[in-house]
Amino acid sequence: NEGNEYFKEKDYGRAVAAYSEGLRRRCGDAELDAVLLTNRGAAHFHLGNYRSALNDAIQAKKLKPTHLKAIIRGALCHIELKNFSEAIAWCEEGLQIDSKEKKFVEMRAKADKLKLEGTFLGIQTDLSTRCQGRAVLGTDLFCERNIKLVLEPSDEEEEVSDGLAEISLDGFHSDSATGAKVHLDADGNLNWPVLFLYPEHEQTDFTVAFHENSRFIDHLMVMFAELPPWDLEKKYLPNNLELYFEDEEREEMYEVNPEHTLLQVLQHERYFVKAGTPTVLVFAKRSPFSKKYFSGKKVHRL
């Protein structure tokens, strides 16, 4: 009930927290848990956390296979993540349960159209666009936190490093990215848009509201509660991931402790926030790709 009240007030962050607390009580009522998961997924969706929303929809559907709201939410998430074939499959599944539900027909048509169009964005174009639409907050908010911003990139700084140049933004909704801004919540804490890059698979995730005091591992546990469709080798498990950020000026890589909060990472002496969006790279531990990727680079490991 508390989560529903926050949801009505459009305070989606607190709604997520309330629904999560309800799930932690482990009431044993599959029907209620399915509702909690579906509602939390809806709140995540409004925050732009599409992978987290999708994982909640998947879990809700496991508990209650005929739960239409969960199936609708899952289909919407797949569309936002540009998993158009999966979105179509979810719509077909929903239509088998209720052939008269117009939302499934409309979403399937949209997914079909987008799949045919095959819209892909280059990462350099996206970064440039986000530079133009970044948020402007009082610099004292960042100074007191010892966060270093790159506010006006030079031509050289706008260039994408060789390691990222070939990563496309498939699975990444451009409208959310260009509109996402760092903002203060009611408690005076900063919430950041954060871009996760998966170089091995040329994939990305975009979290619109990453609370500065949230740990990376907590986000990874939600994001990878279910294996992503592109992880055919089933390597991308929350505890089998390594995070890094790149110091472009020195051309060096720094490993990130997943137990650290976003604020702790942003306060690193060599972390510079570009275009108002923190970025981290994600690799599977000890993978042949990561060994090759880091070959010849100076890497500061934990």
Coordinates of C-alpha atoms in Angstrom, one line a residue:
N1 CA 0.0 0.0 0.0
E2 CA 2.9 2.4 0.8
G3 CA 4.4 1.6 -2.6
N4 CA 1.1 2.3 -4.3
E5 CA 0.9 5.7 -2.6
Y6 CA 4.4 6.6 -3.7
F7 CA 3.6 5.4 -7.2
K8 CA 0.5 7.7 -7.4
E9 CA 2.7 10.6 -6.3
K10 CA 5.2 9.7 -9.1
D11 CA 7.9 9.1 -6.4
Y12 CA 9.1 6.0 -8.3
G13 CA 12.3 5.6 -6.4
R14 CA 10.5 5.3 -3.0
A15 CA 7.9 3.1 -4.6
V16 CA 10.7 0.7 -5.7
A17 CA 12.0 0.7 -2.1
A18 CA 8.6 0.0 -0.6
Y19 CA 7.7 -2.9 -3.0
S20 CA 11.2 -4.3 -2.4
E21 CA 10.6 -4.3 1.3
G22 CA 7.3 -6.1 0.8
L23 CA 9.1 -8.8 -1.2
R24 CA 11.8 -9.2 1.5
R25 CA 9.0 -10.2 3.9
R26 CA 8.6 -13.4 2.0
C27 CA 4.9 -13.8 2.7
G28 CA 4.6 -17.0 0.8
D29 CA 1.6 -15.7 -1.2
A30 CA 2.5 -16.2 -4.9
E31 CA -0.4 -13.9 -6.0
L32 CA 0.8 -11.0 -3.7
D33 CA 4.4 -11.5 -4.7
A34 CA 3.5 -11.4 -8.4
V35 CA 1.7 -8.1 -7.8
L36 CA 4.6 -6.6 -5.8
L37 CA 7.0 -7.6 -8.6
T38 CA 4.8 -6.2 -11.3
N39 CA 4.3 -3.0 -9.5
R40 CA 8.0 -2.6 -8.8
G41 CA 8.7 -3.3 -12.4
A42 CA 6.3 -0.5 -13.3
A43 CA 8.1 1.9 -11.0
H44 CA 11.5 0.8 -12.5
F45 CA 10.0 1.3 -16.0
H46 CA 9.1 4.9 -15.2
L47 CA 12.6 5.5 -13.9
G48 CA 14.0 4.2 -17.2
N49 CA 15.5 1.1 -15.6
Y50 CA 14.2 -1.2 -18.3
R51 CA 16.4 -4.2 -17.6
S52 CA 15.4 -4.2 -13.9
A53 CA 11.7 -3.7 -14.9
L54 CA 12.0 -6.7 -17.3
N55 CA 13.5 -8.9 -14.7
D56 CA 10.6 -8.1 -12.3
A57 CA 8.2 -8.9 -15.1
I58 CA 9.9 -12.3 -15.8
Q59 CA 9.8 -13.2 -12.1
A60 CA 6.2 -12.2 -11.8
K61 CA 5.2 -14.3 -14.8
K62 CA 7.0 -17.3 -13.3
L63 CA 4.8 -16.9 -10.2
K64 CA 1.6 -16.3 -12.2
P65 CA 1.9 -17.2 -15.8
T66 CA -1.5 -15.6 -16.7
H67 CA -0.7 -12.3 -15.1
L68 CA -1.4 -10.0 -18.0
K69 CA 0.0 -6.8 -16.4
A70 CA 3.4 -8.6 -16.1
I71 CA 3.3 -9.7 -19.7
I72 CA 2.4 -6.3 -20.9
R73 CA 5.2 -4.8 -18.8
G74 CA 7.7 -7.3 -20.1
A75 CA 6.8 -6.7 -23.7
L76 CA 7.1 -2.9 -23.2
C77 CA 10.6 -3.4 -21.6
H78 CA 11.7 -5.6 -24.5
I79 CA 10.6 -2.8 -26.9
E80 CA 12.6 -0.2 -24.9
L81 CA 15.6 -2.5 -24.9
K82 CA 15.2 -3.0 -28.6
N83 CA 14.7 -6.8 -28.2
F84 CA 12.0 -6.7 -30.8
S85 CA 11.8 -10.4 -31.4
E86 CA 11.3 -11.1 -27.7
A87 CA 8.7 -8.3 -27.5
I88 CA 6.7 -10.0 -30.3
A89 CA 7.0 -13.3 -28.5
W90 CA 5.6 -11.8 -25.2
C91 CA 2.8 -10.2 -27.1
E92 CA 1.9 -13.6 -28.8
E93 CA 2.0 -15.2 -25.3
G94 CA -0.4 -12.5 -24.0
L95 CA -2.8 -12.9 -26.9
Q96 CA -3.0 -16.6 -26.2
I97 CA -4.4 -15.7 -22.8
D98 CA -6.6 -12.8 -23.9
S99 CA -7.0 -12.5 -27.7
K100 CA -9.0 -9.3 -27.2
E101 CA -6.4 -7.3 -25.4
K102 CA -5.6 -4.4 -27.7
K103 CA -2.3 -3.5 -26.0
F104 CA -0.8 -6.7 -27.2
V105 CA -1.9 -6.1 -30.8
E106 CA -0.6 -2.5 -30.7
M107 CA 2.7 -3.5 -29.1
R108 CA 3.3 -6.3 -31.5
A109 CA 2.7 -4.0 -34.5
K110 CA 5.1 -1.5 -33.0
A111 CA 7.8 -4.1 -32.4
D112 CA 7.3 -5.5 -35.9
K113 CA 7.8 -2.0 -37.4
L114 CA 10.8 -1.2 -35.3
K115 CA 12.4 -4.5 -36.1
L116 CA 12.1 -3.8 -39.8
E117 CA 13.5 -0.3 -39.4
G118 CA 16.5 -1.7 -37.5
T119 CA 17.4 1.7 -35.9
F120 CA 20.9 1.7 -34.5
L121 CA 22.9 4.6 -33.0
G122 CA 26.6 5.1 -32.9
I123 CA 28.0 5.9 -29.4
Q124 CA 29.8 9.0 -30.6
T125 CA 26.6 10.5 -31.9
D126 CA 24.8 9.7 -28.7
L127 CA 27.5 11.2 -26.5
S128 CA 27.4 14.4 -28.5
T129 CA 23.7 14.6 -28.2
R130 CA 23.7 14.0 -24.5
C131 CA 26.3 16.8 -24.2
Q132 CA 23.8 19.2 -25.6
G133 CA 21.0 18.2 -23.3
R134 CA 22.9 17.6 -20.0
A135 CA 21.6 18.9 -16.7
V136 CA 22.9 22.1 -15.1
L137 CA 23.0 22.0 -11.3
G138 CA 24.9 24.3 -8.9
T139 CA 28.6 23.3 -9.1
D140 CA 28.8 23.5 -5.3
L141 CA 26.8 20.2 -5.2
F142 CA 29.6 18.5 -7.1
C143 CA 32.5 20.4 -5.4
E144 CA 31.4 19.4 -1.9
R145 CA 31.3 15.8 -3.0
N146 CA 34.6 16.1 -4.7
I147 CA 33.2 15.1 -8.1
K148 CA 35.0 16.2 -11.2
L149 CA 32.9 17.2 -14.2
V150 CA 34.0 17.8 -17.8
L151 CA 31.4 20.5 -18.6
E152 CA 32.6 21.7 -22.0
P153 CA 34.5 19.0 -23.9
S154 CA 37.0 20.1 -26.4
D155 CA 37.0 18.6 -29.9
E156 CA 39.7 16.1 -28.7
E157 CA 37.7 15.1 -25.6
E158 CA 34.6 14.4 -27.7
E159 CA 36.5 11.7 -29.6
V160 CA 35.7 8.2 -28.5
S161 CA 38.6 6.0 -27.5
D162 CA 39.5 3.1 -29.7
G163 CA 38.2 0.6 -27.2
L164 CA 34.7 2.1 -27.4
A165 CA 34.5 3.3 -30.9
E166 CA 32.8 0.1 -32.3
I167 CA 30.2 -0.3 -29.5
S168 CA 26.7 0.4 -30.8
L169 CA 23.8 1.4 -28.6
D170 CA 21.6 -1.6 -29.5
G171 CA 19.4 -2.3 -26.5
F172 CA 19.5 1.4 -25.5
H173 CA 16.6 3.8 -25.9
S174 CA 18.0 7.1 -27.2
D175 CA 15.1 9.2 -26.0
S176 CA 15.7 8.2 -22.4
A177 CA 19.4 8.8 -22.7
T178 CA 19.2 12.2 -24.2
G179 CA 16.6 13.3 -21.7
A180 CA 18.2 11.8 -18.6
K181 CA 19.7 14.3 -16.1
V182 CA 21.4 14.1 -12.8
H183 CA 18.9 15.4 -10.2
L184 CA 18.4 15.9 -6.5
D185 CA 15.8 13.8 -4.7
A186 CA 13.7 14.9 -1.8
D187 CA 16.4 13.9 0.7
G188 CA 19.1 16.0 -0.9
N189 CA 20.9 13.1 -2.6
L190 CA 22.0 13.0 -6.2
N191 CA 20.5 10.5 -8.7
W192 CA 22.6 9.9 -11.8
P193 CA 22.0 8.5 -15.3
V194 CA 24.6 5.8 -15.6
L195 CA 25.7 4.1 -18.9
F196 CA 26.9 0.4 -18.7
L197 CA 29.0 -0.8 -21.6
Y198 CA 29.6 -4.4 -22.5
P199 CA 32.4 -4.3 -25.1
E200 CA 32.5 -8.1 -25.7
H201 CA 28.9 -8.1 -27.0
E202 CA 28.6 -4.5 -28.2
Q203 CA 25.7 -4.0 -25.9
T204 CA 24.7 -1.3 -23.4
D205 CA 22.4 -0.7 -20.4
F206 CA 21.2 2.6 -19.3
T207 CA 20.0 3.3 -15.7
V208 CA 18.3 6.7 -15.5
A209 CA 18.3 7.1 -11.7
F210 CA 21.3 5.5 -9.9
H211 CA 21.2 6.8 -6.3
E212 CA 24.7 8.1 -5.4
N213 CA 24.7 5.9 -2.2
S214 CA 23.6 2.7 -4.0
R215 CA 26.3 0.0 -4.5
F216 CA 27.1 -1.3 -7.9
I217 CA 26.6 -4.9 -6.8
D218 CA 23.0 -4.1 -5.8
H219 CA 22.2 -2.9 -9.3
L220 CA 24.0 -5.8 -10.9
M221 CA 21.9 -8.3 -8.8
V222 CA 18.7 -6.8 -10.2
M223 CA 20.0 -6.2 -13.7
F224 CA 21.3 -9.8 -14.1
A225 CA 18.7 -11.6 -12.0
E226 CA 18.0 -13.2 -15.4
L227 CA 20.6 -13.7 -18.1
P228 CA 20.4 -11.3 -21.0
P229 CA 19.5 -12.8 -24.3
W230 CA 22.9 -12.0 -25.8
D231 CA 24.8 -13.9 -23.1
L232 CA 24.8 -17.3 -24.8
E233 CA 27.7 -18.6 -22.8
K234 CA 25.9 -17.7 -19.5
K235 CA 28.9 -15.8 -18.2
Y236 CA 27.3 -12.6 -17.1
L237 CA 26.3 -13.5 -13.5
P238 CA 26.3 -10.8 -10.9
N239 CA 29.3 -12.2 -9.0
N240 CA 31.2 -13.1 -12.2
L241 CA 31.6 -9.5 -13.4
E242 CA 34.4 -7.0 -13.4
L243 CA 33.7 -3.3 -13.6
Y244 CA 36.2 -0.6 -14.9
F245 CA 36.3 3.0 -15.9
E246 CA 38.7 4.6 -18.3
D247 CA 41.0 7.5 -17.7
E248 CA 41.1 8.8 -21.3
E249 CA 43.7 11.4 -20.6
R250 CA 46.3 8.9 -19.4
E251 CA 44.8 6.0 -21.5
E252 CA 44.6 3.8 -18.3
M253 CA 41.9 1.6 -16.9
Y254 CA 40.8 1.4 -13.3
E255 CA 38.9 -1.6 -11.8
V256 CA 35.8 -0.7 -9.8
N257 CA 34.9 -2.5 -6.5
P258 CA 31.3 -3.7 -7.0
E259 CA 30.8 -3.2 -3.2
H260 CA 31.4 0.5 -3.6
T261 CA 28.7 3.1 -4.0
L262 CA 28.4 5.2 -7.1
L263 CA 29.6 8.2 -5.1
Q264 CA 32.7 6.4 -4.0
V265 CA 33.6 5.7 -7.6
L266 CA 32.8 9.3 -8.7
Q267 CA 35.1 10.6 -6.0
H268 CA 38.1 8.6 -7.4
E269 CA 40.9 11.1 -8.2
R270 CA 41.0 9.9 -11.8
Y271 CA 37.3 9.7 -12.5
F272 CA 35.9 12.5 -14.6
V273 CA 32.2 12.7 -15.4
K274 CA 31.7 13.5 -19.0
A275 CA 28.4 14.9 -20.5
G276 CA 26.7 14.5 -17.1
T277 CA 26.6 10.7 -17.4
P278 CA 29.0 8.4 -15.5
T279 CA 30.1 5.4 -17.6
V280 CA 31.4 2.0 -16.6
L281 CA 32.6 -1.0 -18.6
V282 CA 31.5 -4.5 -17.7
F283 CA 33.4 -7.7 -18.4
A284 CA 33.0 -11.4 -17.5
K285 CA 35.9 -12.4 -15.2
R286 CA 38.9 -14.1 -16.8
S287 CA 37.3 -14.2 -20.2
P288 CA 39.5 -14.5 -23.3
F289 CA 38.0 -11.3 -24.6
S290 CA 38.9 -9.2 -21.5
K291 CA 42.5 -10.6 -21.6
K292 CA 42.8 -9.5 -25.2
Y293 CA 41.0 -6.1 -24.5
F294 CA 43.4 -5.2 -21.7
S295 CA 46.5 -6.5 -23.5
G296 CA 49.0 -3.7 -23.8
K297 CA 47.0 -1.3 -21.6
K298 CA 47.9 -0.1 -18.1
V299 CA 45.3 -1.4 -15.8
H300 CA 45.0 -0.5 -12.1
R301 CA 43.3 -3.5 -10.5
L302 CA 41.9 -3.8 -7.0

